Amino acid sequence: MSHKRIPKRKAAIAVGGVVALGAAAILLPSANASQDGAPDDAAAAPRTLKAGDASDLATRLAGTLGDAYAGAWYDGEDKRLVVNVVRGEGDMALKVRSAGAEMREVDNSMAELQAGAGTLKSEATIPGTSWAVDPRTNKILVTADSTVTGDKWDRLESTVESLGSGMATLKKSEGTFRTFVSGGDAIFAGGARCSLGFNVTAGDGSPAFLTAGHCAAAGDAWSDQQGGEPIATVDQALFPGDGDFALVRYDDPATEAPSEVNVGGQTVPIVQAAEATVGQQVFRMGSTTGLADGQVLGLDATVNYPEGTVTGLIQTDVCAEPGDSGGSLFTQDGLAIGLTSGGSGDCTVGGETFFQPVTTALEAVGATLGDGGGAAAGDQADGQDAGAEQDGAGGDQGVQEQSDMGSDRHSGLTRTH
């Protein structure tokens, strides 16, 4: 998805109260068969991978397989990448297995799934609905919140049925889709509270941060204390439309903006930005509910909020509540994944939450992560162990230890001079 720079005065922001696998840099293993007399089956065994490395492998295989590629997902239990190949393309098996992934034959191609999503967009763009491709089921996951009833439900249901029995799954959410802005503490503007996502470096080298685009509807000037002096100003923002993100520049160019996430007494270094992978375990930090974790459920999600439709989001089962908007979605090993957009439910009953991909936001606003670790993040991955044995090392332990914080409140805003 391509974006253009969005001038501040022309930001597409609704006034109100309020899917792809990405790139880290590893080399594919040799496609040669067995070596030193090892049997072919041993050479073709799926590799054990960290989620970030699996994401890169999926991207490379998508290019290699072409139209036969039908998505991929990460098996967190076995730490393997599972690649969908359209049934009848058996000659692709060697390419997938030689690369170190597990192959699964499926019926629906990516073109067919994308066409189905297009039908939903044209026939069933109803506030309170969402859809995203789920490679684990090889179907489109369609969700309707509690406001979708009567004629609206009938319209949605008939549209899903028109796609065919094996193309989409329709589920009902008990909550209501909304963006997560609230009055309170953390970062403030116009009586609204949001959460800082990630510190970044703007295109001119000045310090800035990313947050949700719908937060910018509350005002241009943001503070780190309720009623306090502004410390940052909205530079670019987008919502609704092709994303939900904002670039906010610190007013003091001497502000230090470390690339890290505060998870309550400890910080997790953020080393690079990366695309989400279905099945990946992720953590969300927000100023209302603190730290929560869950899994990525779908990519390239379309969400029909009351304020308008937003496309290109990440769907998860991570909980969130008002005030968490803009907060960071990241992994144990320091990958910046997303910015909290909205969803349904809360951290008591659960629900769905959608996130703006960080890589897309960085590209759109012309910023780089932290002190210069850019959106592609390939340089950071050089020399890293592709094996999963590193998952619990270093700063990862701090995330795991803090994952039960639930109702703890943290501003998430790091600012020093």
XYZ file of C-alpha atoms in Angstrom:
417
model
C 0.000 0.000 0.000
C 1.500 3.294 -1.005
C 1.085 6.539 0.898
C 1.938 10.136 0.319
C 3.062 12.689 2.842
C 0.070 14.281 4.540
C 0.312 18.039 5.226
C -0.878 18.963 8.686
C -3.567 21.356 7.461
C -4.915 18.778 5.056
C -4.936 15.898 7.539
C -7.924 13.650 7.068
C -9.201 13.554 10.640
C -12.789 12.863 11.614
C -13.947 15.257 14.352
C -15.632 13.306 17.093
C -15.273 11.785 20.511
C -13.503 9.480 19.955
C -2.361 -7.895 5.775
C 1.180 -8.703 4.639
C 4.226 -10.340 6.181
C 7.253 -8.158 6.620
C 10.979 -7.835 6.496
C 13.901 -8.477 8.797
C 17.142 -9.474 7.085
C 18.142 -13.138 7.057
C 19.330 -15.245 4.149
C 17.346 -18.213 2.971
C 19.089 -21.531 3.554
C 20.571 -23.319 0.575
C 18.008 -25.013 -1.627
C 20.342 -27.970 -2.108
C 19.079 -31.398 -1.119
C 20.728 -33.548 1.536
C 24.391 -33.110 2.362
C 26.916 -35.558 3.773
C 24.586 -38.444 3.028
C 21.679 -37.048 5.056
C 18.261 -38.151 3.791
C 16.160 -35.678 1.799
C 13.454 -35.600 4.487
C 15.965 -34.389 7.063
C 17.180 -31.632 4.771
C 13.597 -30.527 4.179
C 12.568 -30.377 7.853
C 11.011 -27.010 8.810
C 13.389 -24.688 10.622
C 12.868 -23.392 14.131
C 12.405 -19.629 13.784
C 11.755 -16.527 15.792
C 8.620 -14.682 14.653
C 10.577 -11.825 13.092
C 12.714 -14.192 11.045
C 9.623 -16.138 9.987
C 8.144 -12.891 8.708
C 11.135 -12.302 6.461
C 11.092 -15.871 5.205
C 7.403 -15.539 4.314
C 8.080 -12.355 2.355
C 10.787 -14.064 0.332
C 8.645 -17.118 -0.356
C 5.731 -14.922 -1.440
C 7.952 -13.517 -4.164
C 9.248 -16.954 -5.135
C 5.867 -18.698 -5.286
C 3.948 -15.959 -7.092
C 0.252 -16.736 -7.628
C 0.637 -20.091 -5.854
C 1.294 -18.275 -2.552
C -1.852 -18.011 -0.408
C -0.540 -16.467 2.804
C 1.471 -17.715 5.757
C 1.267 -17.883 9.525
C 3.553 -18.497 12.473
C 3.078 -21.576 14.651
C 4.196 -20.156 17.993
C 4.146 -23.533 19.740
C 6.470 -25.277 17.305
C 8.123 -22.000 16.199
C 7.688 -22.812 12.544
C 6.427 -20.894 9.539
C 3.466 -22.495 7.755
C 3.053 -21.412 4.118
C -0.213 -21.861 2.234
C 0.082 -23.000 -1.388
C -2.927 -23.198 -3.716
C -3.984 -26.801 -4.224
C -2.626 -28.338 -7.413
C 0.666 -26.437 -7.257
C 2.565 -29.408 -5.840
C 5.762 -28.521 -7.669
C 6.131 -25.678 -5.158
C 6.629 -28.079 -2.258
C 10.383 -28.374 -2.731
C 10.823 -24.608 -2.778
C 8.886 -24.187 0.462
C 10.525 -27.049 2.323
C 14.017 -26.286 1.111
C 13.601 -22.746 2.421
C 12.815 -24.143 5.872
C 9.041 -23.679 6.043
C 6.145 -26.113 6.320
C 3.776 -26.262 3.336
C -0.001 -26.597 3.490
C -2.283 -26.954 0.457
C -5.370 -24.715 0.492
C -8.296 -23.963 -1.827
C -8.489 -20.146 -1.789
C -5.836 -18.066 -3.541
C -4.842 -14.617 -2.292
C -6.488 -13.110 -5.382
C -9.778 -14.807 -4.511
C -9.586 -13.695 -0.875
C -8.808 -10.129 -1.886
C -11.710 -10.172 -4.336
C -13.973 -11.342 -1.505
C -12.780 -8.464 0.659
C -13.563 -6.135 -2.231
C -17.124 -7.455 -2.350
C -17.526 -6.839 1.366
C -16.279 -3.284 0.891
C -18.750 -2.530 -1.880
C -21.748 -4.369 -0.446
C -21.359 -4.359 3.337
C -19.458 -1.295 4.557
C -21.540 -1.021 7.716
C -20.412 0.767 10.914
C -19.530 -1.887 13.476
C -18.080 -4.409 11.028
C -14.581 -5.523 10.122
C -12.863 -8.086 7.935
C -9.350 -9.453 7.539
C -7.680 -12.391 5.809
C -6.892 -15.251 8.217
C -4.286 -17.546 6.631
C -4.791 -20.184 9.325
C -8.307 -20.877 8.060
C -7.622 -19.696 4.486
C -10.752 -17.565 4.818
C -11.815 -13.971 5.402
C -12.673 -13.395 9.065
C -15.730 -11.092 9.188
C -16.736 -9.621 12.555
C -19.850 -7.664 13.504
C -20.204 -5.788 16.788
C -23.337 -5.530 18.947
C -24.746 -2.593 16.953
C -25.091 -4.662 13.764
C -28.664 -5.947 14.025
C -31.837 -6.217 11.964
C -31.496 -5.205 8.323
C -27.802 -4.435 8.752
C -27.096 -7.955 10.018
C -29.181 -9.478 7.237
C -27.244 -7.468 4.663
C -23.910 -8.505 6.088
C -24.899 -12.155 6.402
C -26.218 -12.339 2.842
C -23.043 -10.707 1.502
C -20.874 -13.250 3.331
C -23.031 -16.094 2.025
C -22.708 -14.773 -1.529
C -18.935 -15.292 -1.335
C -19.391 -19.069 -1.071
C -19.279 -21.502 1.831
C -15.518 -21.845 1.930
C -14.561 -18.194 1.549
C -15.475 -16.376 4.785
C -16.369 -16.884 8.444
C -18.848 -14.550 10.180
C -18.695 -13.993 13.939
C -20.462 -11.703 16.373
C -18.651 -9.520 18.914
C -20.371 -8.643 22.185
C -18.757 -5.202 22.336
C -18.904 -2.126 20.120
C -16.138 -1.048 17.746
C -14.787 2.332 18.787
C -11.554 4.231 18.960
C -9.934 4.274 22.384
C -9.733 7.969 23.303
C -10.696 9.133 26.770
C -10.236 11.984 29.247
C -7.621 11.329 31.916
C -3.836 11.197 32.076
C -0.867 10.156 29.867
C -0.605 12.430 26.787
C -3.298 15.071 26.624
C -4.943 17.513 24.268
C -8.316 19.201 24.501
C -9.460 17.052 27.423
C -8.655 13.800 25.621
C -6.134 11.202 26.709
C -4.145 8.939 24.443
C -0.928 6.941 24.697
C 2.438 7.475 23.094
C 3.333 4.725 20.659
C 7.006 4.904 19.735
C 9.617 7.627 19.742
C 10.924 8.284 16.242
C 13.192 10.622 14.333
C 11.411 12.925 11.879
C 12.717 13.395 8.361
C 14.656 16.529 9.312
C 16.359 14.767 12.242
C 14.182 16.247 14.999
C 12.716 14.102 17.812
C 9.075 13.046 17.514
C 6.683 10.243 18.362
C 3.938 8.223 16.702
C 0.435 7.873 18.081
C -3.039 7.229 16.677
C -4.341 9.598 14.015
C -7.769 9.874 15.594
C -6.120 11.308 18.713
C -5.152 14.383 16.694
C -8.849 15.332 16.443
C -8.578 16.512 20.068
C -6.041 19.226 19.229
C -2.602 20.018 17.867
C -0.749 20.660 21.155
C -0.041 17.712 23.465
C 1.188 17.583 27.057
C 2.537 14.824 29.279
C 0.455 16.049 32.220
C -3.225 16.839 32.431
C -3.524 20.612 32.178
C 0.251 20.911 31.757
C 2.293 22.932 29.307
C 2.395 21.496 25.792
C 5.546 19.556 24.923
C 4.748 18.402 21.386
C 2.735 19.469 18.328
C 0.917 17.374 15.719
C 2.784 17.539 12.420
C 0.928 15.005 10.233
C -2.120 12.830 10.829
C -4.457 10.471 9.016
C -7.857 9.137 10.119
C -10.099 7.700 8.778
C -8.983 6.273 5.440
C -5.798 4.349 4.621
C -4.601 4.291 8.217
C -4.838 5.692 11.741
C -1.564 7.388 12.677
C -0.051 10.740 13.591
C 3.468 12.147 13.784
C 3.849 14.493 16.759
C 7.064 16.556 17.045
C 8.595 17.453 20.382
C 8.666 21.231 20.747
C 12.149 21.189 22.286
C 14.632 19.901 19.659
C 16.961 18.870 22.515
C 14.425 16.330 23.811
C 15.939 12.864 24.081
C 13.592 10.291 22.575
C 14.955 6.812 23.350
C 13.709 3.878 21.318
C 12.143 1.861 24.107
C 8.815 1.012 25.729
C 8.195 1.507 29.435
C 6.411 -1.602 30.732
C 6.186 -0.465 34.336
C 9.477 -0.105 36.167
C 11.404 -1.676 33.293
C 11.969 -0.743 29.678
C 12.038 -2.919 26.576
C 14.533 -1.669 23.946
C 12.905 -1.341 20.534
C 15.501 -2.370 17.955
C 13.531 -2.233 14.707
C 10.124 -1.935 13.068
C 8.606 -5.040 11.510
C 5.441 -6.313 9.874
C 3.020 -8.435 11.872
C 2.688 -12.173 11.295
C -0.544 -14.075 11.948
C -0.030 -16.301 14.984
C 2.681 -14.042 16.424
C 2.608 -13.284 20.153
C 2.482 -9.536 20.758
C 2.363 -7.146 23.703
C 0.439 -3.893 23.971
C 1.302 -1.028 26.306
C -1.268 1.658 27.038
C -1.750 4.439 29.567
C -5.070 3.081 30.858
C -4.578 -0.661 31.172
C -0.796 -1.051 31.202
C 0.574 -4.185 29.580
C -1.526 -6.843 27.847
C -0.636 -9.625 25.457
C -2.233 -11.843 22.849
C -1.924 -12.987 19.239
C -2.199 -11.515 15.776
C -5.394 -12.844 14.178
C -5.519 -11.158 10.780
C -3.770 -8.728 8.449
C -4.865 -5.948 6.112
C -7.990 -5.549 8.219
C -10.772 -3.131 7.305
C -12.668 -1.609 10.255
C -15.848 0.418 9.888
C -15.823 2.810 12.857
C -18.694 5.261 13.452
C -16.341 8.035 12.252
C -15.477 6.242 9.017
C -13.678 3.277 7.468
C -10.000 2.549 8.156
C -8.058 0.031 6.056
C -4.740 -1.769 6.331
C -4.907 -2.577 10.050
C -3.737 -5.547 12.145
C -6.427 -7.561 13.966
C -5.581 -9.116 17.353
C -7.205 -10.595 20.442
C -5.266 -8.222 22.701
C -7.542 -6.183 24.988
C -7.597 -2.380 25.205
C -9.709 0.387 26.741
C -10.297 4.135 26.302
C -7.032 6.024 26.793
C -4.938 3.226 25.272
C -5.261 4.710 21.764
C -1.908 5.212 20.072
C -0.122 2.882 22.467
C 2.641 0.560 21.315
C 2.254 -2.996 20.012
C 5.565 -4.837 20.110
C 7.227 -8.224 20.588
C 9.406 -9.743 23.284
C 12.545 -9.238 21.253
C 12.011 -5.545 20.592
C 10.136 -5.382 17.291
C 7.814 -2.389 16.902
C 4.650 -3.742 15.275
C 1.706 -1.365 15.654
C -0.163 1.579 17.178
C -3.446 0.992 19.013
C -6.384 2.133 16.885
C -9.617 0.756 18.346
C -11.836 -2.258 18.765
C -14.493 -3.741 21.000
C -14.675 -5.058 24.544
C -12.316 -4.263 27.410
C -9.661 -5.914 29.555
C -12.283 -7.598 31.749
C -14.327 -9.430 29.118
C -11.790 -9.281 26.268
C -12.566 -8.449 22.671
C -10.905 -7.497 19.375
C -8.370 -4.705 18.995
C -7.004 -3.261 15.765
C -3.595 -1.677 15.249
C -1.998 0.599 12.687
C 1.155 -1.071 11.270
C 4.218 0.908 12.338
C 6.063 0.272 9.076
C 3.271 1.883 7.048
C 3.098 4.888 9.369
C 6.868 5.429 9.223
C 6.843 5.339 5.442
C 3.899 7.737 5.212
C 5.326 10.422 7.510
C 8.958 10.028 6.427
C 10.253 9.126 9.906
C 12.625 6.473 11.219
C 12.372 4.502 14.416
C 14.082 6.020 17.434
C 17.602 7.200 16.673
C 17.539 6.061 13.063
C 16.507 2.381 12.974
C 14.324 2.736 9.895
C 11.161 1.034 8.782
C 12.892 -1.733 6.880
C 15.046 -2.580 9.887
C 17.197 -4.971 7.953
C 20.501 -3.633 9.234
C 19.540 -4.370 12.819
C 18.923 -8.015 12.051
C 22.395 -8.768 10.709
C 24.201 -11.165 12.972
C 21.137 -12.022 15.039
C 20.505 -15.695 15.755
C 17.567 -16.925 13.697
C 16.830 -19.646 16.234
C 14.076 -19.450 18.815
C 16.404 -20.197 21.714
C 16.996 -16.439 22.064
C 13.317 -15.636 22.653
C 13.614 -15.453 26.413
C 16.900 -13.593 26.592
C 17.802 -10.072 27.606
C 14.927 -7.611 27.829
C 12.327 -10.259 26.991
C 12.105 -11.367 30.594
C 10.891 -7.922 31.649
C 7.945 -8.170 29.274
C 6.929 -11.610 30.544
C 7.205 -10.591 34.177
C 5.018 -7.531 33.632
C 2.356 -9.158 31.444
C -0.168 -9.522 34.284
C -0.286 -5.811 35.157
C -3.850 -5.471 33.830
C -5.244 -2.355 35.480
C -1.930 -0.643 36.274
C -1.648 2.897 34.881
C 1.505 4.075 33.137
C 1.952 7.141 30.996
C 4.279 5.420 28.528
C 5.797 8.838 27.753
C 9.589 9.096 27.968
C 10.904 12.642 27.991
C 14.232 13.915 29.338
C 16.423 16.925 28.673
